[in-house]
Coordinates of C-alpha atoms in Angstrom, one line a residue:
Chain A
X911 CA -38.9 -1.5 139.1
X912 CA -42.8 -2.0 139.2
X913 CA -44.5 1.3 140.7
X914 CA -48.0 -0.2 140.0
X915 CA -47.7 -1.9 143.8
X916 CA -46.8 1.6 145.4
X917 CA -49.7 3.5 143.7
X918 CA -51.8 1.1 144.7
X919 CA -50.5 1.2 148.0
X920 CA -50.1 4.8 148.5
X921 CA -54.0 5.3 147.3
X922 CA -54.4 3.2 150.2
X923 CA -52.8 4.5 153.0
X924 CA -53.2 8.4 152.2
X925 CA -52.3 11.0 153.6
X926 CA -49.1 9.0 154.6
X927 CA -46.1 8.8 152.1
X928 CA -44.4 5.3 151.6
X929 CA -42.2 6.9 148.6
X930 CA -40.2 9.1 151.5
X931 CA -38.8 6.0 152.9
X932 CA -35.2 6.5 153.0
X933 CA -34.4 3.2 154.6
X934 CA -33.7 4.1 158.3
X935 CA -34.8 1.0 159.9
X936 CA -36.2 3.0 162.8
X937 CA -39.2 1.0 162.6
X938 CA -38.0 -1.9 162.5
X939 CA -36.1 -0.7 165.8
X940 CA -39.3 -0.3 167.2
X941 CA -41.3 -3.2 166.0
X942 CA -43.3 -5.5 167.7
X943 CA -43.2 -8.4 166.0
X944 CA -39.8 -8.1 164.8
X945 CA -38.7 -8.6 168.7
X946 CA -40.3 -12.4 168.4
X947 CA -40.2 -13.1 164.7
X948 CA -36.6 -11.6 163.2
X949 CA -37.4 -11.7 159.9
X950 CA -40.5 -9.2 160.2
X951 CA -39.0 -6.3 159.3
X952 CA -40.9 -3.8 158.1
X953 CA -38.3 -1.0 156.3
X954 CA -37.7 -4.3 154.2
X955 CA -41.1 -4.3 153.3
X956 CA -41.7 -1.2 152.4
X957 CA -38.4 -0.9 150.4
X958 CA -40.2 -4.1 149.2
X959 CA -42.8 -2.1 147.9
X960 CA -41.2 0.6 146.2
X961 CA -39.6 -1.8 144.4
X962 CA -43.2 -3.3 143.5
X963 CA -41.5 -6.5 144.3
X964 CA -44.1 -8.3 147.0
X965 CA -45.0 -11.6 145.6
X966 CA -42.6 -13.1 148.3
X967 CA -44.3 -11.1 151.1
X968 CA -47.5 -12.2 149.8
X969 CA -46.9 -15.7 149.5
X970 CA -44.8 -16.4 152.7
X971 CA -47.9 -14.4 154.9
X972 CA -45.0 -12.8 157.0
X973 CA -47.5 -9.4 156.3
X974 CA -50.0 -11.0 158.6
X975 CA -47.5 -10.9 161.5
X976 CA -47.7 -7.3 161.9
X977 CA -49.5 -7.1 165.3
X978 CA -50.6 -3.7 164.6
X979 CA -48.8 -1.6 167.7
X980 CA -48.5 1.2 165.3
X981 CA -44.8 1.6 166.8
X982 CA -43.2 2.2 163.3
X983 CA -45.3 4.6 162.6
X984 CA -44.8 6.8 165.2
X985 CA -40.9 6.6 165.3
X986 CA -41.0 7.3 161.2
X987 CA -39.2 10.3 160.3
X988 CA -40.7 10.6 157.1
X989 CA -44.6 9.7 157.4
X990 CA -44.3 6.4 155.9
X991 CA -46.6 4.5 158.4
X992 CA -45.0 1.3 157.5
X993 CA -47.9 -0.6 159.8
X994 CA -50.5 1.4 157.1
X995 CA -48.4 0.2 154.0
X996 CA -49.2 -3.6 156.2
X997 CA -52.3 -3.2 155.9
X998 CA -52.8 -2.0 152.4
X999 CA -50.5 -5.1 151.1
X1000 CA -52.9 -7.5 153.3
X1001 CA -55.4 -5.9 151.5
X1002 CA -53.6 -6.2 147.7
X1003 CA -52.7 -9.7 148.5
X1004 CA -56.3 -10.9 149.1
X1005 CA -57.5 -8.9 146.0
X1006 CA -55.0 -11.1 144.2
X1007 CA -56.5 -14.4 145.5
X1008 CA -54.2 -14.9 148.4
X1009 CA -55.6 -16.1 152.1
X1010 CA -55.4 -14.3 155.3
X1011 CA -55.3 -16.6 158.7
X1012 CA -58.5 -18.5 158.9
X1013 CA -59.3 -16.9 162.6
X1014 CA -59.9 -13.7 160.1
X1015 CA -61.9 -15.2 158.1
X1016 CA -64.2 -16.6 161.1
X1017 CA -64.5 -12.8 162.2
X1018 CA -65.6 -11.5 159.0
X1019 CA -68.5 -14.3 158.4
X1020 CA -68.9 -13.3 162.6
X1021 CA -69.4 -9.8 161.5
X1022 CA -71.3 -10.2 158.6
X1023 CA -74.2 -12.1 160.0
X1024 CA -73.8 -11.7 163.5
X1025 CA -72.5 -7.6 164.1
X1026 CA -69.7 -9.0 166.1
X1027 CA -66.1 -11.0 165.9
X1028 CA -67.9 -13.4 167.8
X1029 CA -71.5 -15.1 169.0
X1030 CA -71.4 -14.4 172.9
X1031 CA -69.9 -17.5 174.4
X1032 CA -70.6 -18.4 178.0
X1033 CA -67.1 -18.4 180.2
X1034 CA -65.9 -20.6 183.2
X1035 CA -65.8 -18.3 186.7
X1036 CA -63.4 -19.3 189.7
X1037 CA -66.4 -21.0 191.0
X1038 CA -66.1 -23.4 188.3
X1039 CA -69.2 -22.0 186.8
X1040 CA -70.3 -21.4 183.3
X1041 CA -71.8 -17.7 182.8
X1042 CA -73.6 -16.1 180.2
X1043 CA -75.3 -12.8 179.4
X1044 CA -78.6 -14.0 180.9
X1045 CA -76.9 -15.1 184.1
X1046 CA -74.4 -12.5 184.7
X1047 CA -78.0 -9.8 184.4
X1048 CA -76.6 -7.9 181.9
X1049 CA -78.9 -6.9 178.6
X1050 CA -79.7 -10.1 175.7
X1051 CA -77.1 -8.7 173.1
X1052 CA -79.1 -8.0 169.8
X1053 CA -78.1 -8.6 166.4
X1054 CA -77.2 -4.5 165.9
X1055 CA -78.4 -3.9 161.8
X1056 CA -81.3 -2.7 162.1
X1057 CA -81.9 -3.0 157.9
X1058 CA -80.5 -5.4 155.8
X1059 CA -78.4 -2.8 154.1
X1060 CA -75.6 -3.4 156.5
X1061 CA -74.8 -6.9 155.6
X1062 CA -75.2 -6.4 151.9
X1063 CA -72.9 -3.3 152.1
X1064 CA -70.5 -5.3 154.2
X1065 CA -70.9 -8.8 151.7
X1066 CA -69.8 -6.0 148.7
X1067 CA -66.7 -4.6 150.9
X1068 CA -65.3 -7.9 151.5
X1069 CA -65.9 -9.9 148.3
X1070 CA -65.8 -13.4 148.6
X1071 CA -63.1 -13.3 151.4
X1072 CA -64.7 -15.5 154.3
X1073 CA -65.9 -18.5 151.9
Chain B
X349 CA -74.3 14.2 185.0
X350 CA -72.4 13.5 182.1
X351 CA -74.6 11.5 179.5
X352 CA -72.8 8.8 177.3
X353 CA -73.8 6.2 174.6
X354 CA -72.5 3.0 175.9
X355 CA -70.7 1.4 173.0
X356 CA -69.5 -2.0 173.6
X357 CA -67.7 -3.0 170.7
X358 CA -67.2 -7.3 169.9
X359 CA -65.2 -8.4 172.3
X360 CA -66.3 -7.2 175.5
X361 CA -70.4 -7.9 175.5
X362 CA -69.1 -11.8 173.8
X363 CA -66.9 -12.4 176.1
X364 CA -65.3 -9.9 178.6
X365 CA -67.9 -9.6 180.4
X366 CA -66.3 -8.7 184.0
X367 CA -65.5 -5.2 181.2
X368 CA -69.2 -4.4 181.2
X369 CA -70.7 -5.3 184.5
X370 CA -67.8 -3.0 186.5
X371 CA -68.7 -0.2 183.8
X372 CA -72.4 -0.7 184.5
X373 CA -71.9 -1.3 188.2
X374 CA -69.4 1.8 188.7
X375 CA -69.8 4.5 186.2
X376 CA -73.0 5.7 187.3
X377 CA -72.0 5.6 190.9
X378 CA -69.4 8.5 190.1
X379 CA -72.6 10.6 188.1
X380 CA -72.3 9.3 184.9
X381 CA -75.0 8.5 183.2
X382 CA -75.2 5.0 180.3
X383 CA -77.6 5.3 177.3
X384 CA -77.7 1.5 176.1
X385 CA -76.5 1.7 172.4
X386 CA -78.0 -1.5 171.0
X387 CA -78.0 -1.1 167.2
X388 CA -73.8 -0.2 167.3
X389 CA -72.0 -4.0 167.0
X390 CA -68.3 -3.9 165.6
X391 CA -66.1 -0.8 164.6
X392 CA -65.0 -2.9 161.6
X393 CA -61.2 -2.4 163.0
X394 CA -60.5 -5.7 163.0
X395 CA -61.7 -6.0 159.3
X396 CA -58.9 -3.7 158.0
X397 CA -56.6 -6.1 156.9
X398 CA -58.8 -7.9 154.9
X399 CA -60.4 -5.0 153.3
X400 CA -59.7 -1.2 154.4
X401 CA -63.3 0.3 153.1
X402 CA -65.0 -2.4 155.0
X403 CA -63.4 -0.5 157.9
X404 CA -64.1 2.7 157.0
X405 CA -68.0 1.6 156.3
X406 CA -68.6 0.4 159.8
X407 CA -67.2 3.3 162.2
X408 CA -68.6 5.6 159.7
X409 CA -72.1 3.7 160.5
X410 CA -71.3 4.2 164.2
X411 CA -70.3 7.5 164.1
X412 CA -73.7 8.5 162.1
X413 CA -76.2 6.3 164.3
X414 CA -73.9 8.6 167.6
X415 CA -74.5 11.9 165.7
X416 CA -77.9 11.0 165.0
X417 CA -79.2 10.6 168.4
X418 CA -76.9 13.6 169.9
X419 CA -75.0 12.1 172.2
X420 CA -70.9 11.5 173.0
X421 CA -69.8 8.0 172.3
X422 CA -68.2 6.0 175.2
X423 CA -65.5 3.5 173.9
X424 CA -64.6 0.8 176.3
X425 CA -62.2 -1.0 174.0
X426 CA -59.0 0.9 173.1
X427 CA -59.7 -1.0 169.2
X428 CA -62.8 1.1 168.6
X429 CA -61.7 4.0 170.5
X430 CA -59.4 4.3 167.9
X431 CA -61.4 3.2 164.8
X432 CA -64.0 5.9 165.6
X433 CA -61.4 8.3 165.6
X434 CA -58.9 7.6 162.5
X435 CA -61.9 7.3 160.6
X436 CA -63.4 10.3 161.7
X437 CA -60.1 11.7 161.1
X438 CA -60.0 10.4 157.5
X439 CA -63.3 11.5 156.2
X440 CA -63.0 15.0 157.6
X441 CA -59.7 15.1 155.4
X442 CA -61.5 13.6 152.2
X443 CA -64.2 14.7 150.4
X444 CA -64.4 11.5 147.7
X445 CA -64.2 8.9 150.4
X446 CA -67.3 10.9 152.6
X447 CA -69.5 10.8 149.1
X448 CA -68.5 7.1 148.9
X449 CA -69.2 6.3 152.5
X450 CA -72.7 8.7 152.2
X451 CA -73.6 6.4 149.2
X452 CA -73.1 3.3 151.0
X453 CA -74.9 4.2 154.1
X454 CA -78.1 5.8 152.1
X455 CA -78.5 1.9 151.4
X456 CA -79.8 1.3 154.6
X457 CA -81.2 4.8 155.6
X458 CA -78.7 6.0 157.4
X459 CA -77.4 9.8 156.9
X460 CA -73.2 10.8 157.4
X461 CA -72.4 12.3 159.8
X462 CA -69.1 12.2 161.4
X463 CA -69.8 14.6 164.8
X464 CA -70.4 12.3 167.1
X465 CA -67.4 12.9 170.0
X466 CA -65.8 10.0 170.9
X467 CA -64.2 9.5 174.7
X468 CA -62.4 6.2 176.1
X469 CA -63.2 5.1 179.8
X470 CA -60.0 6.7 181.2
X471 CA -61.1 9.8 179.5
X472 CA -64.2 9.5 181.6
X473 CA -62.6 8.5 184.5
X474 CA -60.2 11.0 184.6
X475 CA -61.3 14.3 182.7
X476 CA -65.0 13.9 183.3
X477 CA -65.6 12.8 186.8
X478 CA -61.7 13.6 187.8
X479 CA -59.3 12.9 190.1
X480 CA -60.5 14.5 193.3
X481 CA -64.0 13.1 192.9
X482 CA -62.6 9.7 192.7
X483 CA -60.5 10.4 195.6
X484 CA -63.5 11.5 198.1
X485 CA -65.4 8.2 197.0
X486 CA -63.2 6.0 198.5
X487 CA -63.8 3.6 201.5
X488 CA -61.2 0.8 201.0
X489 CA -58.2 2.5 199.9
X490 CA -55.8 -0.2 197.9
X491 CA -53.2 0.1 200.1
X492 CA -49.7 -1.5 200.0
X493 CA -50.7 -2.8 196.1
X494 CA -48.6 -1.7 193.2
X495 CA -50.1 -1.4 190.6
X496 CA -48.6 -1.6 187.2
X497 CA -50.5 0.4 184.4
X498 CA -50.8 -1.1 181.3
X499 CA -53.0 1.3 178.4
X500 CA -52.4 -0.7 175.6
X501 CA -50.8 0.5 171.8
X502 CA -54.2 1.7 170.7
X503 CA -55.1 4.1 173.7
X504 CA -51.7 5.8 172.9
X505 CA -51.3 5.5 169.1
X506 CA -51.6 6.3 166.0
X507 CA -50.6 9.8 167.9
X508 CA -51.6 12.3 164.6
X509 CA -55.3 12.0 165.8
X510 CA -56.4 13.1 168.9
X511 CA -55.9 10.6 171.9
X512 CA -57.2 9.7 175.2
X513 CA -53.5 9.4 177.0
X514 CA -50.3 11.0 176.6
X515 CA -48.8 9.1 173.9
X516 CA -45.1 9.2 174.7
X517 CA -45.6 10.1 178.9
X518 CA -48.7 8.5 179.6
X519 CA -50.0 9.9 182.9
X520 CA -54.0 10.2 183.6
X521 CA -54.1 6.1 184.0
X522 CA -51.4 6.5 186.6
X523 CA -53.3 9.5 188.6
X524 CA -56.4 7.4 188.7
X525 CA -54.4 4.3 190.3
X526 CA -53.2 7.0 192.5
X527 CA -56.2 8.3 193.6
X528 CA -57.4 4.6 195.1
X529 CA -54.5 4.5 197.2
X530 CA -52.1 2.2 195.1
X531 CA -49.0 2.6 194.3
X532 CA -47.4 3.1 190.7
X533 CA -44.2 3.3 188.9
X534 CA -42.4 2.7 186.1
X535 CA -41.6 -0.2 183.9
X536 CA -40.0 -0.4 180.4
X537 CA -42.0 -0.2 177.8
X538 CA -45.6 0.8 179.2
X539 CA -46.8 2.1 176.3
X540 CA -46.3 -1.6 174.8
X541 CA -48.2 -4.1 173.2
X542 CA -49.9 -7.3 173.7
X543 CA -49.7 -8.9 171.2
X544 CA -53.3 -9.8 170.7
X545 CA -53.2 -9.1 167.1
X546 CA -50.5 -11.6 166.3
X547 CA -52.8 -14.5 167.4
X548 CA -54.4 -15.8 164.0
X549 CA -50.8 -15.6 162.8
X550 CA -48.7 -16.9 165.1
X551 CA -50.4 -18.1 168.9
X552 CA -46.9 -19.3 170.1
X553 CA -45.2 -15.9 169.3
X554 CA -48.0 -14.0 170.8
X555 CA -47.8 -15.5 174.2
X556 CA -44.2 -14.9 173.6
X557 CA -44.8 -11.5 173.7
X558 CA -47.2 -11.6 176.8
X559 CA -44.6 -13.7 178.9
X560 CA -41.9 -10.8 178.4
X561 CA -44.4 -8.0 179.2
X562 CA -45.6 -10.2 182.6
X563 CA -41.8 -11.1 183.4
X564 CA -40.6 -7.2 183.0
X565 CA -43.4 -6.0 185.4
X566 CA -43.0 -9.0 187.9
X567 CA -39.2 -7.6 188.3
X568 CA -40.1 -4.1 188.4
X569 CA -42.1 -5.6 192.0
X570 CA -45.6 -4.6 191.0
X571 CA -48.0 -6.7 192.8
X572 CA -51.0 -6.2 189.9
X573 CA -51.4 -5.0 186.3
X574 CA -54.7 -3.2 185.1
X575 CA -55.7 -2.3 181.9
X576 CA -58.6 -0.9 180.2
X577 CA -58.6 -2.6 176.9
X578 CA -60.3 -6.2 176.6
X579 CA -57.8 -7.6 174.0
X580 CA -55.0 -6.9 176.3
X581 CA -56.9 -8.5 179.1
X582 CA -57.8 -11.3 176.9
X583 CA -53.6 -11.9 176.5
X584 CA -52.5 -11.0 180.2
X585 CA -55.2 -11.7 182.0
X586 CA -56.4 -14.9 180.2
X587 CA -53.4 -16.2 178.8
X588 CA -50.9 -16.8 181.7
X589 CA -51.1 -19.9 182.1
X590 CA -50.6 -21.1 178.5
X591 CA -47.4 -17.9 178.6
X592 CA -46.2 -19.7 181.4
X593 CA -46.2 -23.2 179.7
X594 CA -44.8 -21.8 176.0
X595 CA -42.0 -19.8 178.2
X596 CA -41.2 -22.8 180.8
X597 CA -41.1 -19.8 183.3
X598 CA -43.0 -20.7 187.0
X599 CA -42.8 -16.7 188.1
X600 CA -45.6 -15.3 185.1
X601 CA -48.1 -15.4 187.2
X602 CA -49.6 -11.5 188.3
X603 CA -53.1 -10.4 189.2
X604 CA -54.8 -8.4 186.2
X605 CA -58.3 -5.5 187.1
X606 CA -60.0 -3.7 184.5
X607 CA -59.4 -0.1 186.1
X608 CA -63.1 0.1 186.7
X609 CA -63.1 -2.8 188.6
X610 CA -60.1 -1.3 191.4
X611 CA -62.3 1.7 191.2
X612 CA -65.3 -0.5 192.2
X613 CA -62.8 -2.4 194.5
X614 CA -61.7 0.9 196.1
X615 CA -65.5 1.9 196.3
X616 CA -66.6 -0.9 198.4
X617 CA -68.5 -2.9 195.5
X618 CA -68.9 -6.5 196.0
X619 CA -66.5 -8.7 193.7
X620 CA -69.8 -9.8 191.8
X621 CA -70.7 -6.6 190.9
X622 CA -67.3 -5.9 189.1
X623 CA -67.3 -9.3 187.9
X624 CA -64.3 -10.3 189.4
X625 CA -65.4 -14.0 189.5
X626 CA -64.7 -13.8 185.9
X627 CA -61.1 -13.0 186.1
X628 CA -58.7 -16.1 185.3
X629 CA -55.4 -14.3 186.9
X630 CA -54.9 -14.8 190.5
X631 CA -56.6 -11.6 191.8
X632 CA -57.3 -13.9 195.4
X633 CA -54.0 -12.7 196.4
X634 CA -54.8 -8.6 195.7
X635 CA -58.4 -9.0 197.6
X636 CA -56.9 -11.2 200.4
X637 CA -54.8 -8.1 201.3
X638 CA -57.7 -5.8 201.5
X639 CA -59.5 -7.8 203.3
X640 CA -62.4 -9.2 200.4
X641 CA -63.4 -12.2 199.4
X642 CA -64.2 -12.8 196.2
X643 CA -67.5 -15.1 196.6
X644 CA -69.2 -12.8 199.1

């Protein structure tokens, strides 16, 4: 057994406690994405990560199906926030050189340079009409960072990820 | 008057538009008042997975530029409703990650400070202007339309920080509906979710999730859905037709209104001004009832 995972991973997702699991399965009961995908189950993952043994996890991607409901947490008995314990591993796996869906990357760069997931797009009405900011009246949408600091704080917080 | 800082988030001044104009069309029309909030941009919630401090950093920038110019946060979208408030939450309860977070921001000027009180639209709706107000402002009651309430995972949890619904008995969005003269009820899982975050993973098993939500509330005989979150309307709103087509199922087709725009609807706006143009669902069939068309 490798505990280095589940330090890492309880630094992460503080003040909840992934070392109480005691292999319920209530949120995996509860889960989201288990009710589509089957083999998402997330008291597997964190008994996964007890056991420090997450290469698997990490490689398949199955972490990024978690859609983030926060269901399991909230039927946990024992404070283990499985969907937090998620989102540390997506974290740990990309620190160890593994890729998240691309759409995630697009949103970080998005972020990044723009302040938003996404530039404003212009969408299709019932009239069959393309609309924008400008010709619905509503406010030009500024880029929000008003010093430089933001982007270069963000660039350092996300490493490399969005290359 | 209650005074708010507009906060828009990503998704809805990009995109969901029909979110903003019914907010900027109806809000003020029930005394409250919108303080554009230029300089926010995004709560950093949908960063999380890819790095959690990258989070942190961004609603604890938004939180700061709120405290700093005194004045309650409104959050539209149920994903930075919640950001603002775990991470609140978090630095309140942690002393290393607030000296980490102050350091960071210092680099561009900006001071911590976590006051800032954050409220969601059906907080406004419902606790600010209330009930009763909303009631007397009515001229086209929404009569003979049942309306399913949908508030979305993140209006309702993580439930150990403060929300803006009942997490396990959700009851303000349903009052509200109430109040326009609809009708509500009960379907299974209310409190579910879209599915929205599943996209980048999996699109096919997303819309798998949005055809079982629309077919369970087509059965329970409600004649709409509205929601207050623009990811879910993104998925039930937007993505019917492709639901339909992944599930082979004709019937997954429902109207889906922003709750501001029934409020607008009730309140005699013109479709335009709550952006109902913009809707993809068939909401024809809910205005052809009350007697509105939608291009006048």
């Amino acid at each position: 057994m490798d505990s280095r995972i589940l330090n890492e991973v309880r630094e992460l997702v503080k003040p909840h406690s992934p070392q109480y699991c005691y292999q319920c399965a209530k949120c995996t009961s509860a889960c989201t994405a288990t009710k589509v995908i089957p083999e998402y189950k997330p008291h597997l993952i964190v008994a996964l990560t007890r056991l420090g043994s997450v290469k698997g996890l990490m490689e398949s991607g199955i972490i990024w199906a978690c859609t983030e409901c926060w269901k399991c947490s909230e039927y946990c008995p024992q404070d283990v926030a499985p969907v937090e314990v998620v989102i540390a591993l997506k974290n740990l796996s990309i620190a160890m050189g593994y890729k998240p869906p691309e759409d995630l990357k697009v949103m970080a760069k998005n972020v990044v340079e723009l302040g938003y997931v996404s530039p404003p797009i212009e969408v299709l009405s019932k009239e069959f009409e393309m609309y924008g900011r400008e010709a619905l009246s509503l406010p030009e949408l500024v880029k929000p960072y008003v010093s430089e600091g933001t982007p270069t704080n963000l660039k350092k917080l996300l490493g490399g990820v969005y290359e | 008057m209650s005074k708010f800082l507009l906060f828009l988030g990503c998704t809805i001044p990009t995109k969901q538009y029909s979110y903003e104009i019914s907010v900027r069309n109806v809000l003020p029309k029930l005394g409250v008042e919108l303080v554009d909030f230029p300089e926010s941009g995004c709560c950093g919630f949908p960063l999380k997975g890819l790095n959690k401090k990258a989070w942190i950093y961004m609603s604890a920038r938004l939180l700061s530029l709120a405290s700093k110019k005194g004045l309650p946060i409104l959050a539209l979208c149920n994903g930075c409703d919640t950001s603002l408030r775990k991470i609140k939450d978090l630095l309140m309860h942690d002393k290393d990650l607030r000296e980490e977070m102050a350091k960071l921001l210092s680099n561009e000027g900006v001071k911590l400070d976590i006051n800032a009180k954050v409220y969601h639209t059906l907080e406004v709706l419902h606790d600010f202007v209330g009930v009763e107000r909303i009631k007397s402002l009515v001229q086209r009651p929404l009569k003979g339309i049942k309306v399913a309430s949908y508030p979305g995972c993140h209006m309702l949890r993580p439930s150990d920080i403060p929300r803006p619904e009942d997490p396990v008995e959700p009851r303000k969005y349903d009052s509200v509906i109430k109040a326009l003269g609809a009708e509500v009820g009960y379907y299974p899982d209310k409190g579910g979710c879209c599915g929205a975050t599943l996209l980048p993973y999996s699109a096919k098993h997303a819309l798998l999730i949005v055809a079982s939500k629309l077919k369970t509330i087509k059965e329970y005989g409600f004649s709409a859905v509205s929601t207050s979150c623009p990811y879910c309307m993104e998925m039930i709103d937007a993505k019917q037709d492709a639901a339909r087509s992944e599930v082979g199922d004709e019937d997954i087709s429902i109207p889906v209104f922003y709750l501001t725009q029934l409020v607008g609807i009730a309140m005699g706006l013109k479709p335009k001004e709550l952006g109902l143009n913009l809707n993809v669902s068939p909401v024809e069939g809910v205005l052809d009832r009350l007697g509105v068309s939608l291009y006048e």
